[in-house]
Coordinates of C-alpha atoms and ligand atoms in Angstrom, one line a residue:
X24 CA 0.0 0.0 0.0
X25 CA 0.9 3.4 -0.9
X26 CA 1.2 4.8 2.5
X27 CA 2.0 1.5 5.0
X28 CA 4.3 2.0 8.0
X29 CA 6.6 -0.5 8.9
X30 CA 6.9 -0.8 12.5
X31 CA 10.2 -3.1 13.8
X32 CA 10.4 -3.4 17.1
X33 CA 9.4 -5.6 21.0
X34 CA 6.6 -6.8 22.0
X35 CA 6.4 -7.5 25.8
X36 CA 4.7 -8.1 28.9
X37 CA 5.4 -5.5 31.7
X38 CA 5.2 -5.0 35.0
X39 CA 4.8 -1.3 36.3
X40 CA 4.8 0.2 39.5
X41 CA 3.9 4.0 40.2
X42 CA 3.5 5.4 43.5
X43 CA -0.2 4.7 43.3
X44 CA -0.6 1.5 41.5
X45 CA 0.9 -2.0 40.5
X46 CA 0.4 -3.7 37.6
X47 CA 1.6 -6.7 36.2
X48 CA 2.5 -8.5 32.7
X49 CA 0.3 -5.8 31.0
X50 CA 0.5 -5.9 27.4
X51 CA 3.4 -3.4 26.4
X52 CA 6.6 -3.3 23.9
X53 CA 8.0 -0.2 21.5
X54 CA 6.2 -1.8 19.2
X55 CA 2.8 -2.6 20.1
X56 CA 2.2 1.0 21.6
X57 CA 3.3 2.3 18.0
X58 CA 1.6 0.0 15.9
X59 CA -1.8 0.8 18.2
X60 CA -1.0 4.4 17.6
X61 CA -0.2 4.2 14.2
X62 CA -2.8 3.1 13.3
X63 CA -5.4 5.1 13.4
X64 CA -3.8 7.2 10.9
X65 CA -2.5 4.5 8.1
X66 CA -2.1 1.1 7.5
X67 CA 0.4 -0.7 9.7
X68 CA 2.7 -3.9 9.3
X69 CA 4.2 -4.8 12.2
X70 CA 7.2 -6.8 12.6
X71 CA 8.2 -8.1 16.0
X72 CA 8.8 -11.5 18.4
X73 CA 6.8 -13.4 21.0
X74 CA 7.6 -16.7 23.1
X75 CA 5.3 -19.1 24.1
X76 CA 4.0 -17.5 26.9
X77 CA 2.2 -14.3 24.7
X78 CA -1.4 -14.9 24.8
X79 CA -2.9 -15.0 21.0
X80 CA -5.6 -12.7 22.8
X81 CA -3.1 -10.0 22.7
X82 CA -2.0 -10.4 19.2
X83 CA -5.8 -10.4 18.4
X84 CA -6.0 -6.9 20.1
X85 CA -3.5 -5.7 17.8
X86 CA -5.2 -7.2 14.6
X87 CA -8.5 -5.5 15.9
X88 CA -7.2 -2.4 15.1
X89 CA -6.4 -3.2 11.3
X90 CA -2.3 -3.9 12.0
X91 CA -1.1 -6.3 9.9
X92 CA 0.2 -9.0 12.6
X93 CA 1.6 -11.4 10.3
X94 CA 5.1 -10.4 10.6
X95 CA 4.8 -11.5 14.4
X96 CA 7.1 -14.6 14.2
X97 CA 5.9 -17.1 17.6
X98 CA 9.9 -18.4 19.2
X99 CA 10.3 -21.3 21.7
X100 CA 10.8 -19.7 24.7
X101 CA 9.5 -16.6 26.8
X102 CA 8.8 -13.3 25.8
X103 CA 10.3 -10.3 26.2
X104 CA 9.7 -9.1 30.1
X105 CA 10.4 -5.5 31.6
X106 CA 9.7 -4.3 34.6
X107 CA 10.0 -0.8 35.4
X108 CA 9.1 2.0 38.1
X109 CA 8.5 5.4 38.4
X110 CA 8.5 7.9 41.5
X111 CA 5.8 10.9 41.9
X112 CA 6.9 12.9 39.2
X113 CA 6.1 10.1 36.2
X114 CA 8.7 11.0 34.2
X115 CA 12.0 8.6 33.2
X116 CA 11.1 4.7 34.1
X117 CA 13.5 3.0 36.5
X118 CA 14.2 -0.1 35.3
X119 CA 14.0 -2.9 37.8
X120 CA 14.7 -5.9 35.3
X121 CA 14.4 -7.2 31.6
X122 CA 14.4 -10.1 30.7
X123 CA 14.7 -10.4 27.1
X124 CA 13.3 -14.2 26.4
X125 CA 12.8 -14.7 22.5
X126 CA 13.6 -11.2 21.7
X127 CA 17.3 -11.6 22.5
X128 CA 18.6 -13.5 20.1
X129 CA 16.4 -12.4 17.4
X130 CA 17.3 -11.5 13.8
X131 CA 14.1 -9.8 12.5
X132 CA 13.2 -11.0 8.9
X133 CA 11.1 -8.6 6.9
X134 CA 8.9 -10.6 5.4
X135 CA 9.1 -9.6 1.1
X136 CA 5.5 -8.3 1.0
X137 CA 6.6 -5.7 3.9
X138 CA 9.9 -4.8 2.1
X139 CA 8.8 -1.7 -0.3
X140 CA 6.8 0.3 2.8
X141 CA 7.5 3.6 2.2
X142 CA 7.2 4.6 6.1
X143 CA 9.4 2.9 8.5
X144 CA 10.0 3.1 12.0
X145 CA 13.0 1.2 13.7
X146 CA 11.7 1.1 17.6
X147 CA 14.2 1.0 20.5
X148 CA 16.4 -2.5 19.9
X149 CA 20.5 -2.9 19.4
X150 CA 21.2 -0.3 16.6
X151 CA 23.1 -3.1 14.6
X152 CA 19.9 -4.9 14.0
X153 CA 18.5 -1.0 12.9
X154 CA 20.7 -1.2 10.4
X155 CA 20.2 -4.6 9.5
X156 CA 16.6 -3.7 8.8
X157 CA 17.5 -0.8 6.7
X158 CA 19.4 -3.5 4.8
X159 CA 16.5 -5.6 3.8
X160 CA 13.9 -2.5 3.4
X161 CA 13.8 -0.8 -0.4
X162 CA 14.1 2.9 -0.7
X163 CA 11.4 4.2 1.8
X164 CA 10.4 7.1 1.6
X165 CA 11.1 7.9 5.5
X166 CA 12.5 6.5 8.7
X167 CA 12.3 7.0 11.9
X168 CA 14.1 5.7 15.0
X169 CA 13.9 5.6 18.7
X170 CA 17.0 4.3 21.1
X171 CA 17.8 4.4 24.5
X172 CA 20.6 5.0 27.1
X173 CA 21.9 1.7 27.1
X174 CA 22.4 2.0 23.2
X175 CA 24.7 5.4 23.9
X176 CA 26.0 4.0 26.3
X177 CA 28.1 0.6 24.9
X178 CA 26.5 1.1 21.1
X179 CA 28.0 4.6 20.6
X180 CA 29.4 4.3 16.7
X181 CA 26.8 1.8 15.6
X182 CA 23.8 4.3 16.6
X183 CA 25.4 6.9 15.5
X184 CA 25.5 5.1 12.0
X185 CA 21.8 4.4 11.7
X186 CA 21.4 7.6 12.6
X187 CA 23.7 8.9 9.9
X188 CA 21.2 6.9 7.2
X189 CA 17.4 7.4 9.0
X190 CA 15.4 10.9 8.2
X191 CA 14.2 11.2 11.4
X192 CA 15.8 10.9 15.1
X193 CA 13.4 10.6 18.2
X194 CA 15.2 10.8 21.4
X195 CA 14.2 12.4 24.8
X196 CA 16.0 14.9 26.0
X197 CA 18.2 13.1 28.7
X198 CA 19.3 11.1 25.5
X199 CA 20.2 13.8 23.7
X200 CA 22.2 15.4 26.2
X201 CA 23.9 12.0 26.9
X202 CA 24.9 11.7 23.2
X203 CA 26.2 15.0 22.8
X204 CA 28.2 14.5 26.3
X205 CA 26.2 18.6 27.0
X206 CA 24.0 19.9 29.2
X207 CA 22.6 21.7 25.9
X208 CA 19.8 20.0 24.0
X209 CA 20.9 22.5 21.5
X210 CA 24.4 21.6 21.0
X211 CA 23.1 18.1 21.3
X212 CA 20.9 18.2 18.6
X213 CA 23.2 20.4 16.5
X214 CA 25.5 17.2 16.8
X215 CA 22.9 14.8 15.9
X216 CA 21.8 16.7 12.8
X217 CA 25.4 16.5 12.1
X218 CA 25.3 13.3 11.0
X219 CA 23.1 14.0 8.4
X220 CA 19.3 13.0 9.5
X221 CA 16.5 15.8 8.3
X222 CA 15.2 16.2 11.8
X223 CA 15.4 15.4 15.6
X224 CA 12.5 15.5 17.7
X225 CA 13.5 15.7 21.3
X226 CA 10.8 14.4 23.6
X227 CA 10.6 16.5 27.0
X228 CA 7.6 14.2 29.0
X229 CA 5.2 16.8 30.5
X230 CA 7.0 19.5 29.2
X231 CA 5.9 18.9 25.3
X232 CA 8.4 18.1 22.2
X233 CA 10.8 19.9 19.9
X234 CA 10.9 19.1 16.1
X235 CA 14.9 20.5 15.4
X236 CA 15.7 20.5 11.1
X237 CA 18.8 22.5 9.7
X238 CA 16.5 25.5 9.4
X239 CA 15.3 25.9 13.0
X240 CA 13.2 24.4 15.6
X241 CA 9.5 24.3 16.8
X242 CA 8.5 23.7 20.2
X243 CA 5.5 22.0 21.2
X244 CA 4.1 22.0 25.0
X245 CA 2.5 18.7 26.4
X246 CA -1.2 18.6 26.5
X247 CA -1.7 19.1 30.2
X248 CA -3.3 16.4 32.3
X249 CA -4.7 16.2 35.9
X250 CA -4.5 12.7 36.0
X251 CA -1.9 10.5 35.0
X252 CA -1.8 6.4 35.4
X253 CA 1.0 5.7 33.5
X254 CA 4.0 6.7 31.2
X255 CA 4.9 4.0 29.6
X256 CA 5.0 3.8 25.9
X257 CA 4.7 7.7 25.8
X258 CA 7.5 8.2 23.4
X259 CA 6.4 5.2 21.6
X260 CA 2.9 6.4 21.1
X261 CA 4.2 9.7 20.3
X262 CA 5.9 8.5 17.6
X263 CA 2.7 6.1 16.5
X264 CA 1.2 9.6 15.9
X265 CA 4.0 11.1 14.3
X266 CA 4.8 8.9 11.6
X267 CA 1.0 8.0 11.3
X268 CA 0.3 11.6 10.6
X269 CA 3.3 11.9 8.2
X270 CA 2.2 8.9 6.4
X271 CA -1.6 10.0 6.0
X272 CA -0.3 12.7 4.1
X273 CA 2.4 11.3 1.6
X274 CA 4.3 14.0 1.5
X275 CA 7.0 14.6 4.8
X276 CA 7.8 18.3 4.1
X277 CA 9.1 20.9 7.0
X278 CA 5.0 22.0 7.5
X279 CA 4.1 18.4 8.3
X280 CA 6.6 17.6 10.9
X281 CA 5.3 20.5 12.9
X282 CA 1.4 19.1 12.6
X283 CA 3.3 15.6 12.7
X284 CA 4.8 16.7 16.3
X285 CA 1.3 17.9 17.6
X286 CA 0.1 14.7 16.1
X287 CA 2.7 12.9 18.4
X288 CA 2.2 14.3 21.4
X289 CA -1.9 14.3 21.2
X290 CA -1.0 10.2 21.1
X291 CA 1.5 10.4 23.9
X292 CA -1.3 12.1 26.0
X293 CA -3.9 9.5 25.1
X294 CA -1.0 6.9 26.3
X295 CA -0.4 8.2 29.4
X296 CA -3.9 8.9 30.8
X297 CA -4.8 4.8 31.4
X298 CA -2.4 1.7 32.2
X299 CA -0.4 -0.3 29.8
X300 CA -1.8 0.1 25.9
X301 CA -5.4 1.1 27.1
X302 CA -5.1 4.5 26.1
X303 CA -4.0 4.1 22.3
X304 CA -6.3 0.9 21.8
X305 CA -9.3 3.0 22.4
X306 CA -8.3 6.4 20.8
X307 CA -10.4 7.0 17.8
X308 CA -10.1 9.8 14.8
X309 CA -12.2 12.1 16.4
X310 CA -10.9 12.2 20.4
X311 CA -7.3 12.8 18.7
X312 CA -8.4 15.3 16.1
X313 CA -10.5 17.3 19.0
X314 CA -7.3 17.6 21.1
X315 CA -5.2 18.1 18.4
X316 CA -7.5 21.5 18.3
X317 CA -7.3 22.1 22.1
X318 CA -4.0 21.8 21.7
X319 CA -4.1 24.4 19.0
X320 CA -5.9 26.9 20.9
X321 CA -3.5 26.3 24.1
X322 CA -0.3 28.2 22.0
X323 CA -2.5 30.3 19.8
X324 CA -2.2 34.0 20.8
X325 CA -4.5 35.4 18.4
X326 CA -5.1 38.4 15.8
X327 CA -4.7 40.7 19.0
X328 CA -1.0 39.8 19.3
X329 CA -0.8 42.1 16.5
X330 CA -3.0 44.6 17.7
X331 CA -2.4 47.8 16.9
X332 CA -2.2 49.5 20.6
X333 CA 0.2 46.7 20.8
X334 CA 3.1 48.9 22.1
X335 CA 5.4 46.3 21.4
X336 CA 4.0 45.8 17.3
X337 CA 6.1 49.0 16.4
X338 CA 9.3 48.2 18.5
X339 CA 12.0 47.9 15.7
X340 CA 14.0 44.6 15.4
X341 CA 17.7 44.7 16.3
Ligands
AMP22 P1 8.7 4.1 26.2 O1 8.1 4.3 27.6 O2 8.0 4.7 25.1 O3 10.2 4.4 26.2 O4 8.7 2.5 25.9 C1 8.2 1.5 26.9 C2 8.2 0.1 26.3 O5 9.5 -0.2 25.8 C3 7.8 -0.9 27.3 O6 6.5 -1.4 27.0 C4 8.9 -2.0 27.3 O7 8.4 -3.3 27.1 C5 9.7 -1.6 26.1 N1 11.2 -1.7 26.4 C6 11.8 -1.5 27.6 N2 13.1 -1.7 27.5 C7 13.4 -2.2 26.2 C8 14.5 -2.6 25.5 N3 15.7 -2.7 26.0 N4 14.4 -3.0 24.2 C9 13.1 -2.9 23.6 N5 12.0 -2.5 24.2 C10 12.1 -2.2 25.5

Protein backbone atom coordinates (compact mmCIF):
# COMPACT_ATOMS: atom_id res chain seq x y z
CA UNK A 1 0.00 0.00 0.00
CA UNK A 2 0.93 3.45 -0.93
CA UNK A 3 1.15 4.84 2.51
CA UNK A 4 2.01 1.47 5.04
CA UNK A 5 4.27 1.96 8.02
CA UNK A 6 6.58 -0.54 8.87
CA UNK A 7 6.95 -0.84 12.51
CA UNK A 8 10.16 -3.13 13.84
CA UNK A 9 10.44 -3.36 17.12
CA UNK A 10 9.43 -5.60 20.99
CA UNK A 11 6.56 -6.77 22.04
CA UNK A 12 6.37 -7.50 25.81
CA UNK A 13 4.72 -8.07 28.94
CA UNK A 14 5.37 -5.55 31.66
CA UNK A 15 5.18 -4.98 35.00
CA UNK A 16 4.77 -1.27 36.25
CA UNK A 17 4.83 0.16 39.51
CA UNK A 18 3.89 3.96 40.16
CA UNK A 19 3.55 5.41 43.51
CA UNK A 20 -0.18 4.69 43.31
CA UNK A 21 -0.60 1.54 41.52
CA UNK A 22 0.91 -1.98 40.46
CA UNK A 23 0.38 -3.69 37.57
CA UNK A 24 1.58 -6.68 36.18
CA UNK A 25 2.46 -8.47 32.71
CA UNK A 26 0.31 -5.85 30.96
CA UNK A 27 0.48 -5.92 27.45
CA UNK A 28 3.39 -3.44 26.39
CA UNK A 29 6.55 -3.27 23.86
CA UNK A 30 7.97 -0.18 21.54
CA UNK A 31 6.22 -1.84 19.18
CA UNK A 32 2.75 -2.62 20.06
CA UNK A 33 2.24 0.98 21.59
CA UNK A 34 3.29 2.26 17.97
CA UNK A 35 1.63 0.03 15.94
CA UNK A 36 -1.80 0.83 18.17
CA UNK A 37 -0.96 4.42 17.58
CA UNK A 38 -0.23 4.17 14.16
CA UNK A 39 -2.84 3.10 13.26
CA UNK A 40 -5.43 5.11 13.42
CA UNK A 41 -3.80 7.19 10.87
CA UNK A 42 -2.46 4.51 8.11
CA UNK A 43 -2.10 1.07 7.49
CA UNK A 44 0.42 -0.65 9.73
CA UNK A 45 2.70 -3.89 9.32
CA UNK A 46 4.19 -4.83 12.25
CA UNK A 47 7.25 -6.81 12.62
CA UNK A 48 8.21 -8.12 16.05
CA UNK A 49 8.78 -11.46 18.37
CA UNK A 50 6.77 -13.42 20.96
CA UNK A 51 7.56 -16.74 23.05
CA UNK A 52 5.32 -19.14 24.15
CA UNK A 53 4.00 -17.49 26.88
CA UNK A 54 2.23 -14.28 24.66
CA UNK A 55 -1.44 -14.90 24.81
CA UNK A 56 -2.95 -14.98 21.05
CA UNK A 57 -5.59 -12.70 22.79
CA UNK A 58 -3.15 -9.97 22.69
CA UNK A 59 -2.02 -10.44 19.23
CA UNK A 60 -5.79 -10.39 18.40
CA UNK A 61 -5.96 -6.95 20.06
CA UNK A 62 -3.51 -5.71 17.76
CA UNK A 63 -5.16 -7.25 14.59
CA UNK A 64 -8.54 -5.50 15.90
CA UNK A 65 -7.21 -2.36 15.10
CA UNK A 66 -6.44 -3.18 11.34
CA UNK A 67 -2.29 -3.88 11.96
CA UNK A 68 -1.13 -6.25 9.89
CA UNK A 69 0.18 -9.00 12.56
CA UNK A 70 1.61 -11.38 10.28
CA UNK A 71 5.10 -10.39 10.56
CA UNK A 72 4.84 -11.51 14.41
CA UNK A 73 7.10 -14.63 14.20
CA UNK A 74 5.87 -17.12 17.56
CA UNK A 75 9.87 -18.39 19.23
CA UNK A 76 10.29 -21.27 21.67
CA UNK A 77 10.76 -19.73 24.69
CA UNK A 78 9.51 -16.64 26.76
CA UNK A 79 8.77 -13.33 25.78
CA UNK A 80 10.26 -10.25 26.21
CA UNK A 81 9.69 -9.14 30.09
CA UNK A 82 10.41 -5.52 31.56
CA UNK A 83 9.72 -4.31 34.60
CA UNK A 84 9.98 -0.83 35.42
CA UNK A 85 9.11 1.97 38.11
CA UNK A 86 8.46 5.38 38.37
CA UNK A 87 8.50 7.85 41.45
CA UNK A 88 5.79 10.89 41.89
CA UNK A 89 6.94 12.87 39.20
CA UNK A 90 6.08 10.14 36.17
CA UNK A 91 8.68 10.97 34.22
CA UNK A 92 12.04 8.60 33.16
CA UNK A 93 11.09 4.67 34.14
CA UNK A 94 13.49 3.00 36.53
CA UNK A 95 14.25 -0.12 35.29
CA UNK A 96 14.05 -2.86 37.78
CA UNK A 97 14.70 -5.85 35.32
CA UNK A 98 14.42 -7.20 31.60
CA UNK A 99 14.36 -10.14 30.69
CA UNK A 100 14.75 -10.38 27.06
CA UNK A 101 13.27 -14.22 26.35
CA UNK A 102 12.82 -14.72 22.51
CA UNK A 103 13.63 -11.23 21.70
CA UNK A 104 17.33 -11.60 22.54
CA UNK A 105 18.58 -13.48 20.14
CA UNK A 106 16.36 -12.41 17.40
CA UNK A 107 17.31 -11.51 13.81
CA UNK A 108 14.14 -9.78 12.51
CA UNK A 109 13.17 -11.02 8.92
CA UNK A 110 11.09 -8.61 6.86
CA UNK A 111 8.87 -10.59 5.42
CA UNK A 112 9.07 -9.62 1.09
CA UNK A 113 5.53 -8.31 0.99
CA UNK A 114 6.61 -5.68 3.86
CA UNK A 115 9.92 -4.79 2.07
CA UNK A 116 8.77 -1.72 -0.27
CA UNK A 117 6.78 0.35 2.83
CA UNK A 118 7.47 3.57 2.18
CA UNK A 119 7.19 4.64 6.10
CA UNK A 120 9.41 2.93 8.54
CA UNK A 121 10.04 3.07 12.03
CA UNK A 122 12.98 1.25 13.69
CA UNK A 123 11.75 1.13 17.58
CA UNK A 124 14.20 1.02 20.47
CA UNK A 125 16.35 -2.49 19.93
CA UNK A 126 20.52 -2.87 19.40
CA UNK A 127 21.16 -0.31 16.62
CA UNK A 128 23.13 -3.08 14.64
CA UNK A 129 19.94 -4.86 14.04
CA UNK A 130 18.47 -0.96 12.94
CA UNK A 131 20.74 -1.20 10.41
CA UNK A 132 20.25 -4.63 9.46
CA UNK A 133 16.64 -3.70 8.80
CA UNK A 134 17.53 -0.79 6.74
CA UNK A 135 19.38 -3.50 4.78
CA UNK A 136 16.53 -5.64 3.81
CA UNK A 137 13.91 -2.49 3.39
CA UNK A 138 13.85 -0.82 -0.38
CA UNK A 139 14.10 2.91 -0.65
CA UNK A 140 11.43 4.16 1.81
CA UNK A 141 10.36 7.11 1.58
CA UNK A 142 11.11 7.85 5.45
CA UNK A 143 12.50 6.47 8.66
CA UNK A 144 12.32 7.01 11.93
CA UNK A 145 14.14 5.69 14.96
CA UNK A 146 13.93 5.58 18.68
CA UNK A 147 17.00 4.33 21.10
CA UNK A 148 17.80 4.41 24.46
CA UNK A 149 20.55 5.02 27.09
CA UNK A 150 21.91 1.70 27.09
CA UNK A 151 22.36 2.04 23.21
CA UNK A 152 24.72 5.38 23.95
CA UNK A 153 26.00 4.04 26.25
CA UNK A 154 28.14 0.61 24.93
CA UNK A 155 26.49 1.09 21.13
CA UNK A 156 27.98 4.60 20.57
CA UNK A 157 29.43 4.29 16.72
CA UNK A 158 26.76 1.77 15.59
CA UNK A 159 23.75 4.29 16.57
CA UNK A 160 25.42 6.93 15.51
CA UNK A 161 25.50 5.13 11.99
CA UNK A 162 21.80 4.40 11.72
CA UNK A 163 21.36 7.60 12.60
CA UNK A 164 23.66 8.86 9.89
CA UNK A 165 21.17 6.91 7.16
CA UNK A 166 17.42 7.41 9.00
CA UNK A 167 15.38 10.89 8.21
CA UNK A 168 14.24 11.20 11.37
CA UNK A 169 15.79 10.87 15.12
CA UNK A 170 13.35 10.62 18.23
CA UNK A 171 15.23 10.80 21.38
CA UNK A 172 14.15 12.41 24.82
CA UNK A 173 15.98 14.94 26.01
CA UNK A 174 18.23 13.13 28.69
CA UNK A 175 19.30 11.07 25.54
CA UNK A 176 20.20 13.75 23.65
CA UNK A 177 22.20 15.41 26.24
CA UNK A 178 23.86 12.03 26.94
CA UNK A 179 24.95 11.71 23.23
CA UNK A 180 26.21 15.00 22.85
CA UNK A 181 28.15 14.49 26.32
CA UNK A 182 26.24 18.56 26.97
CA UNK A 183 23.95 19.93 29.20
CA UNK A 184 22.58 21.66 25.89
CA UNK A 185 19.85 19.95 23.96
CA UNK A 186 20.91 22.52 21.53
CA UNK A 187 24.43 21.58 21.00
CA UNK A 188 23.14 18.10 21.31
CA UNK A 189 20.87 18.16 18.57
CA UNK A 190 23.15 20.35 16.49
CA UNK A 191 25.50 17.25 16.75
CA UNK A 192 22.93 14.77 15.91
CA UNK A 193 21.77 16.68 12.81
CA UNK A 194 25.39 16.48 12.06
CA UNK A 195 25.29 13.29 10.96
CA UNK A 196 23.09 13.96 8.44
CA UNK A 197 19.32 13.01 9.46
CA UNK A 198 16.53 15.80 8.32
CA UNK A 199 15.15 16.22 11.83
CA UNK A 200 15.45 15.41 15.63
CA UNK A 201 12.54 15.45 17.68
CA UNK A 202 13.53 15.70 21.34
CA UNK A 203 10.82 14.41 23.59
CA UNK A 204 10.56 16.49 27.04
CA UNK A 205 7.57 14.24 28.97
CA UNK A 206 5.20 16.85 30.54
CA UNK A 207 7.04 19.51 29.16
CA UNK A 208 5.85 18.86 25.31
CA UNK A 209 8.45 18.10 22.22
CA UNK A 210 10.82 19.87 19.93
CA UNK A 211 10.95 19.11 16.06
CA UNK A 212 14.90 20.48 15.35
CA UNK A 213 15.65 20.45 11.13
CA UNK A 214 18.76 22.49 9.68
CA UNK A 215 16.49 25.45 9.39
CA UNK A 216 15.29 25.93 13.02
CA UNK A 217 13.22 24.37 15.63
CA UNK A 218 9.54 24.26 16.84
CA UNK A 219 8.50 23.75 20.21
CA UNK A 220 5.46 22.04 21.19
CA UNK A 221 4.10 22.00 25.00
CA UNK A 222 2.54 18.68 26.44
CA UNK A 223 -1.19 18.62 26.52
CA UNK A 224 -1.68 19.10 30.25
CA UNK A 225 -3.30 16.39 32.28
CA UNK A 226 -4.68 16.21 35.86
CA UNK A 227 -4.53 12.65 35.98
CA UNK A 228 -1.86 10.46 35.00
CA UNK A 229 -1.76 6.44 35.36
CA UNK A 230 0.95 5.69 33.47
CA UNK A 231 4.04 6.75 31.17
CA UNK A 232 4.88 3.95 29.63
CA UNK A 233 4.96 3.76 25.88
CA UNK A 234 4.68 7.73 25.81
CA UNK A 235 7.51 8.23 23.42
CA UNK A 236 6.41 5.23 21.57
CA UNK A 237 2.87 6.36 21.11
CA UNK A 238 4.25 9.73 20.27
CA UNK A 239 5.85 8.47 17.63
CA UNK A 240 2.69 6.10 16.52
CA UNK A 241 1.16 9.60 15.94
CA UNK A 242 4.01 11.09 14.32
CA UNK A 243 4.84 8.87 11.58
CA UNK A 244 1.02 8.00 11.32
CA UNK A 245 0.26 11.64 10.56
CA UNK A 246 3.27 11.94 8.25
CA UNK A 247 2.22 8.92 6.36
CA UNK A 248 -1.57 9.99 6.03
CA UNK A 249 -0.26 12.68 4.13
CA UNK A 250 2.38 11.29 1.56
CA UNK A 251 4.35 13.97 1.53
CA UNK A 252 7.02 14.59 4.80
CA UNK A 253 7.80 18.33 4.12
CA UNK A 254 9.07 20.94 7.04
CA UNK A 255 5.05 22.04 7.47
CA UNK A 256 4.08 18.45 8.26
CA UNK A 257 6.64 17.58 10.87
CA UNK A 258 5.33 20.54 12.88
CA UNK A 259 1.37 19.08 12.63
CA UNK A 260 3.26 15.57 12.69
CA UNK A 261 4.78 16.72 16.32
CA UNK A 262 1.30 17.86 17.55
CA UNK A 263 0.09 14.68 16.05
CA UNK A 264 2.75 12.94 18.41
CA UNK A 265 2.16 14.26 21.40
CA UNK A 266 -1.88 14.28 21.24
CA UNK A 267 -0.96 10.19 21.11
CA UNK A 268 1.48 10.38 23.89
CA UNK A 269 -1.28 12.11 26.00
CA UNK A 270 -3.92 9.51 25.07
CA UNK A 271 -0.97 6.88 26.31
CA UNK A 272 -0.44 8.24 29.36
CA UNK A 273 -3.88 8.91 30.81
CA UNK A 274 -4.77 4.84 31.38
CA UNK A 275 -2.45 1.72 32.19
CA UNK A 276 -0.38 -0.30 29.80
CA UNK A 277 -1.79 0.08 25.95
CA UNK A 278 -5.45 1.09 27.14
CA UNK A 279 -5.15 4.53 26.09
CA UNK A 280 -4.04 4.11 22.31
CA UNK A 281 -6.31 0.90 21.85
CA UNK A 282 -9.34 2.96 22.39
CA UNK A 283 -8.34 6.41 20.84
CA UNK A 284 -10.44 6.95 17.79
CA UNK A 285 -10.09 9.76 14.81
CA UNK A 286 -12.17 12.08 16.40
CA UNK A 287 -10.89 12.21 20.40
CA UNK A 288 -7.32 12.79 18.68
CA UNK A 289 -8.44 15.33 16.07
CA UNK A 290 -10.49 17.32 18.99
CA UNK A 291 -7.25 17.61 21.15
CA UNK A 292 -5.24 18.07 18.40
CA UNK A 293 -7.51 21.53 18.27
CA UNK A 294 -7.35 22.06 22.08
CA UNK A 295 -4.03 21.83 21.71
CA UNK A 296 -4.06 24.38 18.97
CA UNK A 297 -5.86 26.87 20.85
CA UNK A 298 -3.53 26.33 24.11
CA UNK A 299 -0.27 28.25 22.05
CA UNK A 300 -2.46 30.33 19.85
CA UNK A 301 -2.22 33.98 20.79
CA UNK A 302 -4.53 35.44 18.39
CA UNK A 303 -5.14 38.44 15.82
CA UNK A 304 -4.70 40.73 19.04
CA UNK A 305 -0.99 39.75 19.26
CA UNK A 306 -0.81 42.07 16.55
CA UNK A 307 -3.05 44.64 17.66
CA UNK A 308 -2.38 47.80 16.88
CA UNK A 309 -2.22 49.48 20.56
CA UNK A 310 0.18 46.65 20.79
CA UNK A 311 3.10 48.94 22.05
CA UNK A 312 5.36 46.34 21.36
CA UNK A 313 4.00 45.82 17.28
CA UNK A 314 6.14 49.00 16.44
CA UNK A 315 9.33 48.20 18.48
CA UNK A 316 11.96 47.88 15.72
CA UNK A 317 14.01 44.56 15.40
CA UNK A 318 17.75 44.74 16.31
P1 LIG B 1 8.73 4.06 26.24
O1 LIG B 1 8.09 4.27 27.59
O2 LIG B 1 7.98 4.69 25.12
O3 LIG B 1 10.20 4.39 26.23
O4 LIG B 1 8.69 2.47 25.93
C1 LIG B 1 8.24 1.52 26.86
C2 LIG B 1 8.20 0.13 26.26
O5 LIG B 1 9.49 -0.24 25.79
C3 LIG B 1 7.78 -0.89 27.30
O6 LIG B 1 6.52 -1.41 26.99
C4 LIG B 1 8.88 -1.97 27.27
O7 LIG B 1 8.36 -3.26 27.13
C5 LIG B 1 9.75 -1.60 26.09
N1 LIG B 1 11.18 -1.73 26.40
C6 LIG B 1 11.82 -1.48 27.57
N2 LIG B 1 13.15 -1.74 27.48
C7 LIG B 1 13.36 -2.18 26.21
C8 LIG B 1 14.52 -2.64 25.47
N3 LIG B 1 15.74 -2.73 26.04
N4 LIG B 1 14.35 -3.00 24.18
C9 LIG B 1 13.15 -2.93 23.60
N5 LIG B 1 12.01 -2.53 24.22
C10 LIG B 1 12.11 -2.16 25.51
Amino acid sequence: MSNSILVVGSLAYDDVQTPFERRRRVLGGAACYFALAASLYAPVRLVGVVGEDFEQSDIDRIERKGVDVSGIERRPGRSFHWSGRYDYELAAAETLATDLGVFGAWKPQIPEPFRDSPFVFLANIHPEIQLDVLDQVRRPRLVALDSMNLWIDTQRDALAKVMSRVDVVSLNEAEVRQFGRTFSILRGAREILELGPRALIVKRGEYGAVLFTKGGSFWAPAFPLEKIQDPTGAGDSFAGGLLGYLASCGDPDDAHLRRALIHGVVCASFAVERFSVEGVEQLTRERAAERYRALRDLVTIGAEAVAEDDPFATVAAG
